[in-house]
Amino acid sequence: MLFEFTNVSKNYGIHKIFRNLNFSLERATFSILTGPSGSGKTTLFRMLCGLERPSEGEIVFLGKRLTEHSAAHLKQIGLVFQNPRGLLDWTVYKNIEVPLLIDGVGEAERSKRVNHWLDVLGLRHRANSLYGELSGGEVQKAEFARAVIRKPRLILADEPTAHLDAIQSDVVLDALWELYQDGATVFISTHHPPTFDHPKIDRYHIAGQSVRTMNGQSNRNDDVLRSPYEVNHVEVSH
Amino acid sequence: MLKFLIKEAALLTAFVLMGGLLLLCYWSSFNLNQGLASEFKNPKVSVVLKGEDQSELRRFLDNNSEVISYDVFNSNDNKEKLAELYPEMRNVIEPLDLKFFPISAVIVVKDAGSFLKGIGAIESIVAKQILHEPPHKLIQFLNGLTAVLLSLWLLTLGLVLYFNIERIMVEESARWSLMKMLGAKPLKLFMPLLGSQILRVGLAAALSALSAYFISHQIQSVISWSWVSLPSSVWFAYFAASLAIASLIAAVLFRHRFGKVAFG
């Protein structure tokens, strides 16, 4: 088990995002969470990183109760946010290299890994460009490269293809699939379900009035996600 | 930004001034205490005699167990002393008859209270006795002033660091936020920040010590007294304390501000 939410509730003032959420993910799985904007996908991710504390319940990550984020915990998670977090006055290369600098990785290894991802994502010609000079799609790919360059155990990607065209989306999704094949757990949230499909992909859906799992063998068989509203049905499908 | 920089420069100047004043005040206090320590190692009593006979006084002092040492000054001695003290009055003092200058004695005693009680035995020959005490109020004032300057110095140091770290935080918040998200240890961000703070405070502390040293030398040349320079350990302690306190304040401020930086 990579992580497990047990009876987790999350409120913002009187606004309830989740109530008694029970949810878990096994290691080395590829999961897609879909749902409309404002349904709580990002909150779920933020709680998983320790950026948000649940109002009630507990979250266990790799066997340890998660009370708040710690450096060690965060290093195991590759985060791809909807909005870019990179520094505009740094080059693409430097922005992607940062996690390795934090980890104290040697220059040769850093260069090898950064160049690998620049090649995979077609950003090599932009390596020395400032972040502020990139297009939206290029920024998103650079953000993705920075998130995965450490080879994290869990990749949380919040709308990783929102600013990409179909071809570029496929490049990113292929890269995620490769990482999954190498043993990483991939968890994507999106309001546009990816076009590609595979029997090994677990799909979850959060909606305003209902929450359902569309393929939930790896999860507990009770409500996988519970919205502030009653769960109307749990649907399993391939 | 310019407003921030002007504020920081003003505070840094204030810190240099406060440091300089603190050291000067401590130096004055130190000198006063040193001077008084040698002057008032034991209580001193001055005695003025009614008549011209000093034998009874000498007999009393020789037999009193409280007396450590004494000096008797006859009328001529006192006349000379007065003329030396007021050289511009010498022409007036010289023609005066010796009867206007009584015999006196300065007596160093073990316990002033016991000695003054015992002096009642020669009451008939003593016109006046004076107990010399160290200027407690002046010492208290200087100690109080040192404490006030120390508090102001600490406050200035805190403000210097506060405004600087605030400005750095505004400039660096995006980077800190990214680093935080990527799991960087706060220490990695704090150490370069601390380095720059230590450098600034170290230079300011050195500058304030230098100005205090220079001003103290000027005072020594203007006011003739047996001045004593501050021991090198005091200068070193001032410098080390500046750096240590600056590190502590910077750590507390950084911890507070870094905790508030948005996560990613």
CSV table of C-alpha atoms in Angstrom, one decimal, chain B:
chain,number,residue,atom,x,y,z
B,1,MET,CA,12.5,48.9,-3.1
B,2,LEU,CA,14.4,52.2,-2.6
B,3,LYS,CA,12.2,52.9,0.4
B,4,PHE,CA,13.3,49.5,1.9
B,5,LEU,CA,16.9,50.2,1.2
B,6,ILE,CA,16.8,53.7,2.8
B,7,LYS,CA,15.1,52.2,5.8
B,8,GLU,CA,17.7,49.5,6.1
B,9,ALA,CA,20.6,51.9,5.7
B,10,ALA,CA,19.2,54.2,8.4
B,11,LEU,CA,18.8,51.2,10.7
B,12,LEU,CA,22.3,50.0,10.1
B,13,THR,CA,23.6,53.4,10.8
B,14,ALA,CA,21.6,53.5,14.0
B,15,PHE,CA,23.0,50.1,14.9
B,16,VAL,CA,26.6,51.4,14.4
B,17,LEU,CA,25.8,54.5,16.6
B,18,MET,CA,24.1,52.5,19.3
B,19,GLY,CA,27.0,50.0,19.4
B,20,GLY,CA,29.5,52.9,19.6
B,21,LEU,CA,27.5,54.6,22.4
B,22,LEU,CA,27.1,51.4,24.3
B,23,LEU,CA,30.9,50.7,24.2
B,24,LEU,CA,31.7,54.3,25.2
B,25,CYS,CA,29.2,54.2,28.1
B,26,TYR,CA,30.6,50.9,29.2
B,27,TRP,CA,34.1,52.3,28.9
B,28,SER,CA,33.2,55.3,31.1
B,29,SER,CA,31.5,53.1,33.6
B,30,PHE,CA,34.5,50.7,33.6
B,31,ASN,CA,36.9,53.6,34.1
B,32,LEU,CA,34.9,55.1,36.9
B,33,ASN,CA,34.7,51.7,38.7
B,34,GLN,CA,38.4,51.1,38.1
B,35,GLY,CA,39.3,54.6,39.5
B,36,LEU,CA,37.0,54.2,42.5
B,37,ALA,CA,38.2,50.7,43.2
B,38,SER,CA,41.7,52.0,43.8
B,39,GLU,CA,40.5,55.2,45.5
B,40,PHE,CA,38.0,53.6,47.7
B,41,LYS,CA,39.6,50.3,48.5
B,42,ASN,CA,39.1,51.2,52.2
B,43,PRO,CA,36.9,53.9,53.6
B,44,LYS,CA,38.5,57.3,54.1
B,45,VAL,CA,37.8,59.9,56.8
B,46,SER,CA,39.0,63.5,56.8
B,47,VAL,CA,39.3,65.2,60.1
B,48,VAL,CA,39.8,69.0,60.6
B,49,LEU,CA,41.2,70.0,64.0
B,50,LYS,CA,40.1,73.0,66.1
B,51,GLY,CA,43.5,74.0,67.4
B,52,GLU,CA,47.1,73.8,66.4
B,53,ASP,CA,48.0,70.8,68.5
B,54,GLN,CA,48.2,67.6,66.6
B,55,SER,CA,49.8,65.4,69.2
B,56,GLU,CA,46.5,64.2,70.7
B,57,LEU,CA,45.2,63.3,67.3
B,58,ARG,CA,48.3,61.4,66.5
B,59,ARG,CA,48.2,59.5,69.8
B,60,PHE,CA,44.5,58.6,69.2
B,61,LEU,CA,45.2,57.4,65.6
B,62,ASP,CA,48.3,55.4,66.7
B,63,ASN,CA,46.3,53.6,69.3
B,64,ASN,CA,43.1,53.0,67.2
B,65,SER,CA,42.8,49.5,65.8
B,66,GLU,CA,40.5,50.6,63.0
B,67,VAL,CA,43.2,52.9,61.5
B,68,ILE,CA,45.2,51.5,58.6
B,69,SER,CA,47.2,54.6,57.7
B,70,TYR,CA,46.9,58.3,58.0
B,71,ASP,CA,48.4,61.6,56.7
B,72,VAL,CA,48.4,64.7,58.8
B,73,PHE,CA,48.6,68.1,57.0
B,74,ASN,CA,49.6,71.1,59.0
B,75,SER,CA,48.4,74.7,58.3
B,76,ASN,CA,51.2,75.4,55.9
B,77,ASP,CA,50.5,72.2,53.9
B,78,ASN,CA,46.8,73.1,53.6
B,79,LYS,CA,47.7,76.6,52.5
B,80,GLU,CA,50.0,75.2,49.8
B,81,LYS,CA,47.4,72.7,48.7
B,82,LEU,CA,44.8,75.4,48.3
B,83,ALA,CA,47.1,77.6,46.3
B,84,GLU,CA,48.0,74.7,44.1
B,85,LEU,CA,44.3,73.9,43.6
B,86,TYR,CA,43.5,77.5,42.7
B,87,PRO,CA,46.7,78.9,41.1
B,88,GLU,CA,44.8,82.0,39.9
B,89,MET,CA,44.1,82.8,43.6
B,90,ARG,CA,47.7,82.3,44.7
B,91,ASN,CA,48.1,86.1,45.1
B,92,VAL,CA,45.1,86.2,47.4
B,93,ILE,CA,46.0,83.1,49.4
B,94,GLU,CA,49.8,83.8,49.9
B,95,PRO,CA,49.3,86.9,52.2
B,96,LEU,CA,46.7,85.1,54.4
B,97,ASP,CA,47.7,84.2,57.9
B,98,LEU,CA,48.2,80.5,58.7
B,99,LYS,CA,45.5,80.7,61.4
B,100,PHE,CA,43.0,80.6,58.5
B,101,PHE,CA,44.2,77.2,57.5
B,102,PRO,CA,43.5,74.5,60.1
B,103,ILE,CA,45.4,71.3,60.6
B,104,SER,CA,43.7,68.3,59.0
B,105,ALA,CA,44.2,64.5,58.5
B,106,VAL,CA,43.1,62.0,56.0
B,107,ILE,CA,42.7,58.6,57.7
B,108,VAL,CA,42.3,55.3,55.9
B,109,VAL,CA,40.2,53.0,58.2
B,110,LYS,CA,39.0,49.4,58.2
B,111,ASP,CA,35.4,50.2,59.2
B,112,ALA,CA,34.2,53.8,58.9
B,113,GLY,CA,31.2,53.3,61.3
B,114,SER,CA,33.4,52.0,64.2
B,115,PHE,CA,36.0,54.6,63.7
B,116,LEU,CA,33.5,57.5,63.7
B,117,LYS,CA,32.0,56.2,66.9
B,118,GLY,CA,35.4,56.1,68.5
B,119,ILE,CA,36.3,59.6,67.4
B,120,GLY,CA,34.0,60.9,70.1
B,121,ALA,CA,36.9,60.4,72.5
B,122,ILE,CA,38.7,63.4,70.9
B,123,GLU,CA,35.6,65.4,70.2
B,124,SER,CA,37.1,68.4,72.0
B,125,ILE,CA,39.9,68.8,69.5
B,126,VAL,CA,37.9,67.9,66.3
B,127,ALA,CA,36.1,70.7,64.4
B,128,LYS,CA,34.7,68.5,61.7
B,129,GLN,CA,35.0,65.0,60.3
B,130,ILE,CA,34.0,63.9,56.7
B,131,LEU,CA,33.4,60.4,55.5
B,132,HIS,CA,34.5,60.1,51.8
B,133,GLU,CA,32.1,57.7,49.9
B,134,PRO,CA,32.2,56.6,46.3
B,135,PRO,CA,29.7,58.4,44.0
B,136,HIS,CA,27.0,55.6,44.2
B,137,LYS,CA,24.5,57.7,42.2
B,138,LEU,CA,26.9,58.3,39.4
B,139,ILE,CA,27.7,54.6,39.2
B,140,GLN,CA,24.0,53.7,39.3
B,141,PHE,CA,23.4,56.2,36.5
B,142,LEU,CA,26.1,54.9,34.3
B,143,ASN,CA,25.0,51.3,34.9
B,144,GLY,CA,21.4,52.2,34.1
B,145,LEU,CA,22.5,54.1,31.0
B,146,THR,CA,24.5,51.0,29.9
B,147,ALA,CA,21.5,48.8,30.4
B,148,VAL,CA,19.3,51.2,28.4
B,149,LEU,CA,21.8,51.5,25.6
B,150,LEU,CA,22.1,47.7,25.6
B,151,SER,CA,18.4,47.4,25.1
B,152,LEU,CA,18.3,49.9,22.4
B,153,TRP,CA,21.2,48.3,20.7
B,154,LEU,CA,19.4,44.9,20.8
B,155,LEU,CA,16.3,46.5,19.4
B,156,THR,CA,18.2,48.2,16.6
B,157,LEU,CA,19.9,44.9,15.8
B,158,GLY,CA,16.5,43.1,15.7
B,159,LEU,CA,15.1,45.8,13.4
B,160,VAL,CA,18.1,45.7,11.1
B,161,LEU,CA,17.6,42.0,10.6
B,162,TYR,CA,13.8,42.2,10.5
B,163,PHE,CA,13.6,44.7,7.6
B,164,ASN,CA,16.4,43.0,5.7
B,165,ILE,CA,14.8,39.6,6.0
B,166,GLU,CA,11.4,41.0,5.1
B,167,ARG,CA,12.9,42.5,1.9
B,168,ILE,CA,14.7,39.3,1.0
B,169,MET,CA,11.6,37.3,1.6
B,170,VAL,CA,9.6,39.5,-0.8
B,171,GLU,CA,12.4,39.0,-3.4
B,172,GLU,CA,12.9,35.3,-2.8
B,173,SER,CA,9.4,34.1,-1.9
B,174,ALA,CA,9.0,32.4,-5.3
B,175,ARG,CA,12.3,30.6,-5.0
B,176,TRP,CA,11.7,29.6,-1.4
B,177,SER,CA,8.2,28.4,-2.3
B,178,LEU,CA,9.6,26.2,-5.1
B,179,MET,CA,12.4,24.9,-2.8
B,180,LYS,CA,9.9,24.1,-0.1
B,181,MET,CA,7.7,22.2,-2.5
B,182,LEU,CA,10.7,20.2,-3.7
B,183,GLY,CA,11.6,19.2,-0.1
B,184,ALA,CA,14.7,21.4,0.3
B,185,LYS,CA,15.8,21.6,3.9
B,186,PRO,CA,15.2,25.1,5.3
B,187,LEU,CA,18.8,25.0,6.5
B,188,LYS,CA,20.0,25.0,2.9
B,189,LEU,CA,18.2,28.3,2.3
B,190,PHE,CA,19.0,29.7,5.7
B,191,MET,CA,22.7,29.4,5.6
B,192,PRO,CA,23.4,31.7,2.6
B,193,LEU,CA,20.9,34.2,4.1
B,194,LEU,CA,22.7,33.9,7.5
B,195,GLY,CA,26.0,34.4,5.8
B,196,SER,CA,25.0,37.8,4.3
B,197,GLN,CA,23.4,38.9,7.6
B,198,ILE,CA,26.6,37.9,9.6
B,199,LEU,CA,28.7,39.8,7.1
B,200,ARG,CA,26.6,43.0,7.4
B,201,VAL,CA,26.3,42.8,11.2
B,202,GLY,CA,30.0,41.9,11.6
B,203,LEU,CA,31.0,44.9,9.5
B,204,ALA,CA,28.7,47.2,11.4
B,205,ALA,CA,29.9,45.9,14.8
B,206,ALA,CA,33.5,46.4,13.7
B,207,LEU,CA,32.7,49.9,12.6
B,208,SER,CA,31.0,50.8,15.8
B,209,ALA,CA,33.9,49.3,17.8
B,210,LEU,CA,36.4,51.3,15.8
B,211,SER,CA,34.4,54.6,16.3
B,212,ALA,CA,34.1,53.9,20.0
B,213,TYR,CA,37.9,53.3,20.2
B,214,PHE,CA,38.6,56.5,18.2
B,215,ILE,CA,36.2,58.6,20.3
B,216,SER,CA,37.6,57.2,23.6
B,217,HIS,CA,41.1,58.2,22.5
B,218,GLN,CA,39.9,61.7,21.8
B,219,ILE,CA,38.3,61.9,25.2
B,220,GLN,CA,41.5,60.7,26.8
B,221,SER,CA,43.4,63.4,25.1
B,222,VAL,CA,40.9,66.1,26.1
B,223,ILE,CA,40.1,65.1,29.7
B,224,SER,CA,43.1,64.5,31.8
B,225,TRP,CA,42.4,61.5,34.1
B,226,SER,CA,44.0,58.1,34.7
B,227,TRP,CA,42.0,56.5,31.9
B,228,VAL,CA,42.2,52.8,31.4
B,229,SER,CA,41.5,51.2,28.0
B,230,LEU,CA,38.9,48.5,27.7
B,231,PRO,CA,40.5,45.0,27.8
B,232,SER,CA,40.7,43.3,24.4
B,233,SER,CA,38.4,40.6,25.8
B,234,VAL,CA,35.6,43.2,26.0
B,235,TRP,CA,36.0,44.2,22.3
B,236,PHE,CA,36.1,40.6,21.3
B,237,ALA,CA,33.0,39.8,23.5
B,238,TYR,CA,31.1,42.7,21.8
B,239,PHE,CA,31.9,41.5,18.4
B,240,ALA,CA,31.1,37.8,19.2
B,241,ALA,CA,27.9,38.8,21.0
B,242,SER,CA,26.8,40.9,17.9
B,243,LEU,CA,27.3,37.9,15.7
B,244,ALA,CA,25.7,35.4,18.0
B,245,ILE,CA,22.7,37.5,18.8
B,246,ALA,CA,22.3,38.3,15.1
B,247,SER,CA,22.4,34.6,14.2
B,248,LEU,CA,19.8,33.9,16.8
B,249,ILE,CA,17.5,36.7,15.7
B,250,ALA,CA,17.9,35.8,12.0
B,251,ALA,CA,17.1,32.1,12.8
B,252,VAL,CA,13.9,33.0,14.6
B,253,LEU,CA,12.8,35.5,11.9
B,254,PHE,CA,13.7,33.1,9.1
B,255,ARG,CA,11.8,30.2,10.7
B,256,HIS,CA,8.8,32.4,11.2
B,257,ARG,CA,8.8,33.8,7.6
B,258,PHE,CA,9.7,30.6,5.9
B,259,GLY,CA,6.8,28.9,7.6
B,260,LYS,CA,4.5,31.4,6.0
B,261,VAL,CA,5.8,31.0,2.5
B,262,ALA,CA,3.2,29.4,0.2
B,263,PHE,CA,3.9,25.9,-0.7
B,264,GLY,CA,4.7,25.6,-4.4
